[in-house]
Each structure stands twice: as C-alpha cells, then as structure tokens.
Short mmCIF file of C-alpha atoms in Angstrom, two decimals:
data_model
loop_
_atom_site.label_atom_id
_atom_site.label_comp_id
_atom_site.label_asym_id
_atom_site.label_seq_id
_atom_site.Cartn_x
_atom_site.Cartn_y
_atom_site.Cartn_z
CA ALA A 1 -67.44 70.08 8.75
CA LEU A 2 -67.09 70.49 4.99
CA LYS A 3 -65.38 67.11 4.71
CA ALA A 4 -68.16 65.48 6.75
CA GLY A 5 -70.80 67.07 4.53
CA LEU A 6 -69.09 65.84 1.38
CA LEU A 7 -68.87 62.31 2.77
CA THR A 8 -72.43 62.00 4.10
CA SER A 9 -74.64 64.06 1.76
CA ASP A 10 -77.14 62.30 -0.47
CA ALA A 11 -76.00 64.46 -3.39
CA LEU A 12 -73.36 67.09 -4.07
CA SER A 13 -74.00 70.00 -6.41
CA THR A 14 -71.87 72.84 -7.68
CA VAL A 15 -72.54 75.70 -10.06
CA SER A 16 -71.50 74.30 -13.45
CA HIS A 17 -70.80 70.93 -15.06
CA ARG A 18 -67.24 71.87 -16.05
CA TYR A 19 -66.47 73.04 -12.50
CA SER A 20 -67.80 69.73 -11.09
CA LEU A 21 -65.00 68.07 -13.08
CA GLU A 22 -62.37 70.67 -12.20
CA ILE A 23 -62.86 70.31 -8.43
CA GLN A 24 -61.95 66.63 -8.74
CA THR A 25 -58.37 67.72 -9.59
CA PRO A 26 -55.62 68.84 -7.18
CA GLU A 27 -55.53 72.28 -8.83
CA HIS A 28 -59.13 73.08 -7.86
CA GLY A 29 -59.96 70.51 -5.18
CA HIS A 30 -57.74 72.06 -2.48
CA GLY A 31 -57.11 68.74 -0.73
CA LEU A 32 -60.70 67.48 -0.98
CA GLU A 33 -60.50 66.25 -4.58
CA TRP A 34 -60.12 62.63 -3.45
CA ILE A 35 -63.54 62.77 -1.74
CA LEU A 36 -65.14 64.39 -4.79
CA ARG A 37 -63.65 61.76 -7.09
CA ALA A 38 -64.86 59.00 -4.80
CA ARG A 39 -68.37 60.46 -4.81
CA ARG A 40 -68.49 61.60 -8.43
CA ASP A 41 -71.58 59.45 -9.03
CA ARG A 42 -73.40 61.82 -6.63
CA LEU A 43 -71.76 65.03 -7.90
CA VAL A 44 -73.59 67.27 -10.39
CA GLY A 45 -73.02 70.73 -11.80
CA ILE A 46 -76.03 73.01 -12.36
CA THR A 47 -75.30 76.44 -13.77
CA ASN A 48 -76.76 79.41 -11.92
CA GLY A 49 -79.63 81.23 -13.59
CA VAL A 50 -80.09 84.84 -14.63
CA ASP A 51 -82.98 86.98 -13.40
CA TYR A 52 -84.44 88.19 -16.69
CA ASP A 53 -86.76 90.57 -14.84
CA VAL A 54 -83.59 92.52 -13.97
CA TRP A 55 -81.34 91.69 -16.94
CA ASN A 56 -83.52 92.22 -20.01
CA PRO A 57 -82.55 94.78 -22.68
CA ALA A 58 -86.18 95.06 -23.79
CA THR A 59 -87.30 96.45 -20.42
CA ASP A 60 -84.14 97.49 -18.51
CA PRO A 61 -84.86 100.91 -16.90
CA ASN A 62 -81.14 101.74 -16.77
CA LEU A 63 -80.83 101.98 -20.55
CA PRO A 64 -81.35 105.00 -22.82
CA ALA A 65 -83.02 102.74 -25.40
CA HIS A 66 -84.42 99.23 -25.48
CA PHE A 67 -83.83 96.41 -27.94
CA ASP A 68 -84.28 92.68 -28.45
CA ALA A 69 -83.09 89.92 -30.78
CA ASP A 70 -85.55 90.94 -33.50
CA ASN A 71 -84.64 94.65 -33.42
CA LEU A 72 -81.12 95.58 -32.35
CA GLU A 73 -81.36 99.25 -33.35
CA GLY A 74 -81.66 100.38 -29.72
CA LYS A 75 -78.26 98.86 -29.02
CA ARG A 76 -76.61 101.54 -31.18
CA ALA A 77 -78.23 104.24 -29.06
CA CYS A 78 -76.93 102.47 -25.94
CA LYS A 79 -73.45 102.34 -27.48
CA LEU A 80 -73.45 106.06 -28.32
CA GLU A 81 -74.61 106.96 -24.81
CA LEU A 82 -71.92 104.72 -23.28
CA LEU A 83 -69.16 106.35 -25.34
CA ARG A 84 -70.40 109.82 -24.40
CA GLY A 85 -70.56 108.86 -20.74
CA PHE A 86 -66.87 107.99 -20.78
CA GLY A 87 -65.92 111.03 -22.86
CA LEU A 88 -64.96 108.89 -25.85
CA PRO A 89 -65.53 109.72 -29.53
CA GLY A 90 -68.98 108.74 -30.78
CA ASP A 91 -67.63 106.38 -33.43
CA LEU A 92 -70.30 103.70 -33.66
CA ASP A 93 -68.38 101.59 -36.18
CA ARG A 94 -65.43 101.00 -33.84
CA PRO A 95 -66.03 98.03 -31.54
CA ILE A 96 -66.14 98.37 -27.77
CA ILE A 97 -64.42 95.63 -25.77
CA ALA A 98 -65.66 95.78 -22.18
CA ASN A 99 -64.85 94.21 -18.84
CA ILE A 100 -66.76 94.34 -15.55
CA SER A 101 -64.88 92.56 -12.82
CA ARG A 102 -63.13 92.46 -9.53
CA LEU A 103 -59.57 93.34 -10.45
CA THR A 104 -57.83 90.14 -9.39
CA SER A 105 -55.60 87.53 -11.00
CA GLN A 106 -58.47 85.04 -10.67
CA LYS A 107 -60.42 87.13 -13.17
CA GLY A 108 -57.57 86.98 -15.66
CA TYR A 109 -56.35 90.52 -15.16
CA ASP A 110 -52.72 89.51 -15.48
CA LEU A 111 -53.54 88.46 -19.06
CA ILE A 112 -55.30 91.76 -19.75
CA LYS A 113 -52.33 93.64 -18.27
CA GLU A 114 -49.87 91.71 -20.42
CA ALA A 115 -51.95 92.24 -23.56
CA GLY A 116 -53.01 95.85 -22.89
CA GLY A 117 -50.84 97.36 -25.62
CA ALA A 118 -51.93 94.77 -28.17
CA ILE A 119 -55.60 95.38 -27.33
CA LEU A 120 -55.12 99.10 -27.97
CA ASP A 121 -53.28 98.31 -31.22
CA THR A 122 -56.49 96.74 -32.58
CA GLY A 123 -58.08 100.21 -32.55
CA ALA A 124 -61.03 99.03 -30.47
CA PHE A 125 -62.37 101.01 -27.54
CA PHE A 126 -61.70 99.42 -24.14
CA ILE A 127 -64.06 100.11 -21.24
CA ALA A 128 -63.57 98.68 -17.74
CA LEU A 129 -65.60 98.85 -14.54
CA GLY A 130 -64.22 97.43 -11.32
CA SER A 131 -61.89 97.70 -8.36
CA GLY A 132 -59.41 95.45 -6.65
CA ALA A 133 -55.66 94.96 -6.53
CA SER A 134 -53.74 98.22 -6.78
CA GLU A 135 -51.48 96.86 -9.54
CA TYR A 136 -54.48 96.35 -11.81
CA GLU A 137 -56.15 99.62 -10.84
CA ASP A 138 -52.86 101.40 -11.63
CA PHE A 139 -52.58 99.51 -14.93
CA LEU A 140 -56.06 100.63 -16.02
CA GLN A 141 -55.29 104.22 -15.07
CA THR A 142 -52.04 104.09 -17.05
CA MET A 143 -53.91 102.60 -20.02
CA ARG A 144 -56.46 105.41 -19.80
CA ASP A 145 -53.78 108.09 -19.49
CA HIS A 146 -51.95 106.66 -22.51
CA ALA A 147 -55.06 106.52 -24.72
CA PRO A 148 -57.73 108.84 -23.30
CA ARG A 149 -59.76 108.77 -26.53
CA GLN A 150 -59.79 104.97 -26.62
CA VAL A 151 -60.08 103.82 -22.98
CA GLY A 152 -62.79 104.41 -20.39
CA VAL A 153 -62.34 103.39 -16.76
CA PHE A 154 -64.67 103.55 -13.75
CA LYS A 155 -63.02 102.49 -10.51
CA GLY A 156 -65.45 100.93 -8.02
CA PHE A 157 -68.84 99.42 -8.71
CA ASN A 158 -71.94 101.03 -10.14
CA GLU A 159 -74.94 98.79 -10.87
CA PRO A 160 -76.73 101.06 -13.37
CA LEU A 161 -73.44 101.60 -15.22
CA ALA A 162 -72.89 97.83 -15.33
CA HIS A 163 -76.22 97.51 -17.16
CA ARG A 164 -75.30 100.31 -19.58
CA ILE A 165 -71.93 98.70 -20.32
CA GLU A 166 -73.55 95.32 -21.00
CA ALA A 167 -76.00 97.02 -23.37
CA GLY A 168 -73.59 99.37 -25.14
CA ALA A 169 -70.52 97.19 -25.57
CA ASP A 170 -69.91 94.94 -28.56
CA MET A 171 -67.68 92.36 -26.85
CA PHE A 172 -67.24 91.31 -23.23
CA LEU A 173 -63.78 90.08 -22.22
CA MET A 174 -63.74 87.52 -19.38
CA PRO A 175 -60.41 85.60 -19.40
CA SER A 176 -60.74 84.03 -15.95
CA LEU A 177 -58.10 81.74 -14.49
CA PHE A 178 -61.00 79.88 -12.88
CA GLU A 179 -64.71 80.68 -12.74
CA PRO A 180 -67.10 78.29 -10.95
CA CYS A 181 -70.10 79.75 -12.78
CA GLY A 182 -69.86 83.38 -13.84
CA LEU A 183 -72.82 85.64 -14.59
CA ASN A 184 -71.52 88.46 -16.76
CA GLN A 185 -71.04 86.19 -19.77
CA MET A 186 -74.74 85.27 -19.51
CA TYR A 187 -75.80 88.90 -19.06
CA SER A 188 -73.68 89.72 -22.12
CA THR A 189 -75.28 87.16 -24.44
CA ARG A 190 -78.73 88.42 -23.43
CA TYR A 191 -77.69 91.98 -24.32
CA GLY A 192 -76.20 91.07 -27.70
CA THR A 193 -72.69 91.65 -26.38
CA VAL A 194 -70.50 88.81 -27.58
CA PRO A 195 -68.40 87.16 -24.84
CA ILE A 196 -64.71 86.36 -25.26
CA VAL A 197 -63.87 83.93 -22.47
CA ARG A 198 -61.44 81.33 -21.28
CA ALA A 199 -62.82 77.77 -21.36
CA THR A 200 -63.05 77.19 -17.63
CA GLY A 201 -65.91 76.41 -15.23
CA GLY A 202 -69.24 77.96 -16.10
CA LEU A 203 -67.68 79.99 -18.91
CA ASP A 204 -67.00 76.76 -20.77
CA ASP A 205 -70.57 75.55 -20.21
CA THR A 206 -72.38 78.75 -21.26
CA VAL A 207 -70.26 80.05 -24.15
CA GLN A 208 -70.08 78.07 -27.39
CA ASP A 209 -67.21 78.99 -29.71
CA PHE A 210 -68.56 80.45 -32.97
CA ASP A 211 -68.18 78.21 -36.02
CA ARG A 212 -68.29 79.96 -39.40
CA ILE A 213 -69.19 76.76 -41.26
CA SER A 214 -72.28 75.82 -39.25
CA GLY A 215 -73.13 79.32 -38.03
CA ALA A 216 -73.50 77.94 -34.50
CA GLY A 217 -72.00 79.49 -31.39
CA ASN A 218 -72.59 82.55 -29.22
CA GLY A 219 -69.05 83.75 -28.48
CA PHE A 220 -65.32 83.12 -28.60
CA LYS A 221 -63.49 80.77 -26.28
CA PHE A 222 -59.80 80.00 -25.71
CA GLY A 223 -58.14 77.27 -23.65
CA PRO A 224 -54.51 77.97 -22.67
CA TYR A 225 -54.14 80.56 -19.94
CA THR A 226 -51.91 82.84 -22.01
CA ALA A 227 -52.18 86.38 -23.36
CA ALA A 228 -51.41 85.03 -26.85
CA ALA A 229 -54.37 82.64 -26.78
CA MET A 230 -56.64 85.44 -25.53
CA LEU A 231 -55.43 87.82 -28.25
CA ASP A 232 -56.06 85.19 -30.94
CA LYS A 233 -59.72 85.09 -29.92
CA ILE A 234 -59.96 88.88 -29.67
CA HIS A 235 -58.66 89.14 -33.23
CA GLU A 236 -61.06 86.43 -34.40
CA ALA A 237 -63.94 88.32 -32.82
CA LEU A 238 -62.84 91.56 -34.48
CA TYR A 239 -62.72 89.84 -37.89
CA CYS A 240 -66.30 88.66 -37.39
CA TYR A 241 -67.38 92.10 -36.15
CA ALA A 242 -66.21 93.52 -39.49
CA GLU A 243 -68.84 91.34 -41.23
CA PRO A 244 -72.22 92.66 -40.00
CA ASP A 245 -74.30 89.66 -41.11
CA ILE A 246 -72.01 87.24 -39.30
CA TRP A 247 -71.93 89.44 -36.21
CA ARG A 248 -75.71 89.67 -36.04
CA ARG A 249 -75.85 85.88 -36.29
CA ILE A 250 -73.57 85.52 -33.27
CA GLN A 251 -75.55 88.13 -31.34
CA ARG A 252 -78.88 86.45 -32.05
CA ASN A 253 -77.47 83.02 -31.22
CA GLY A 254 -76.60 84.34 -27.77
CA MET A 255 -79.79 86.31 -27.22
CA SER A 256 -81.90 83.23 -27.95
CA VAL A 257 -80.29 81.10 -25.22
CA ASP A 258 -82.43 80.58 -22.10
CA ASN A 259 -80.19 80.94 -19.03
CA SER A 260 -83.10 81.74 -16.72
CA TRP A 261 -83.61 80.39 -13.22
CA ARG A 262 -86.58 78.45 -14.59
CA VAL A 263 -84.15 76.19 -16.46
CA ALA A 264 -81.83 75.84 -13.45
CA ALA A 265 -84.76 75.16 -11.10
CA GLN A 266 -85.98 72.35 -13.34
CA LYS A 267 -82.58 70.67 -13.09
CA TYR A 268 -82.64 70.95 -9.28
CA ILE A 269 -86.12 69.41 -9.23
CA GLN A 270 -84.83 66.50 -11.33
CA LEU A 271 -81.92 66.06 -8.92
CA TYR A 272 -84.19 66.03 -5.85
CA ARG A 273 -86.52 63.51 -7.50
CA ALA A 274 -83.60 61.27 -8.37
CA MET A 275 -82.38 61.41 -4.75
CA ALA A 276 -85.85 60.58 -3.46
CA ARG A 277 -85.86 57.40 -5.56
CA MET A 278 -82.55 56.19 -4.12
#
C-alpha cells in the first residue's frame, strides 16, 4: 500500500528538506529509495511547526518566571528553580546541558554514553529527562550516582518538567543518529536554550551553526556520528557561553526565528496550489 501511494500520489511530502534527501538513500529509504529518487521532482520536505501558544517563555504557565528575547532575566530564575528541583547547587554561572528524549540509539544516546565522563569533566551540570532502553537508563543512574551534585535525572516523562528544563537549561544536547524533523531543538531556540545537534534531518534544517565572524547562527552542529565530533561542539558552545555578549547573541538569534505552524501551513498551501496547476 505504501509503495502504491508513493507511485501514484500527485505529491510526496515529508517533515524536513534534509530528510527528503536522506530517504532517497539506501540507509534511510528502507528499500523504497528507488521510488523516491524516481519521483524526486514531486518530493518536498516541510518542517513541522511549533505551537507557540503552548511553547512560549513569555506566557508559559509551567515556569516560575517569564522572559523573552528583549529581557532574559526571567531565565535565570527558571535556571535556579530547575537546579533546586533536582537538588543541585544553585550555581547560576555554571552552564546546564540538558537532554529530553526517548533513551534509544536513534536519539544518539550511545554517543552520550561514550562521552559521559568527558561531559562531566567540563564542569557543566547535566540534566536528563526520559525513559527507554535499560542500558541507557542504567547509564544515567550511574552518572547521577557518580556525580550527584552535577547530574539530575528524571526517569519517565513529565510535560511540565519538560517545559521547565527547556526554560532553565543553557544548552540542549540532541545528537540524533537520524531525526526526520525533531521538535525539542525548536522549543529550545524559542526558550533561549542553545541547541547542540547532529546535522541530520530536521536538525540540520532548523539549527544554523554559530559563526563568530558574521554573528549569525542559533546553535552548534556537528556532522560525523562520533562522540569526538559531539564533544568538539560541546566545548565550542562552552567557550561561547563564557563570553556573555556572544552567548546572548546566539540566544537572541534563536529566539527570533519563526518556527510556527503559520509558516509551515503557508508552505503546504503553496504545495497544494502548485499541484492544482499541474
């Protein structure tokens, strides 16, 4: 049925431009890549949108304080409350690296597991929310037991806590093996939490690597699926964090991006109109 749909549809759409290219390869096409390559003139990638009525740090009812791109002071209050909630020292100058995820290899957790010691060696706090494979749950528990004043872990899912982590963290780590679209990197930029991602799927489309020369970019992005490449970008982010003016620039770059459904809907309307003309 899926094959028939791919062959006969007027248009094919997926949830990011980069992913529309990736599914034309054997690695991501799962035996259907030949059809997608043959119909690539009808294949488009439109990134999912974010509901800014729900994910908005200026109005979010889950937060202890509100903030926006023009006044980030409330973010410090969110950070302090997040640290207290996990029983961590209230050191507001130390960065928080956060992750909210299903604990699977697809989400890059084998890289986080491999680099766990090196992440702790940076001195940053590490906060994780999620559940999944027992090997990764056990790893996070071991990490927490080893450094209880540096690591916070919540096993399971908790929607209000997810909002508080997005608001209180400084960096959001999302090193996915593959990611058709991804939403947390877009939540993060809205909340002034700088994403560190692997350049795959929607992560590649929505995160622009920060460039010190031009001042452009809203995050940090690495290509090779290796712990070393991920750590390079974590260290680069930490260097920028140590320079408040640069960090605020990256935060504001991200907070000014419009990833709303209004933008996505306009692209779907353009697609439908183009199909109607064919």
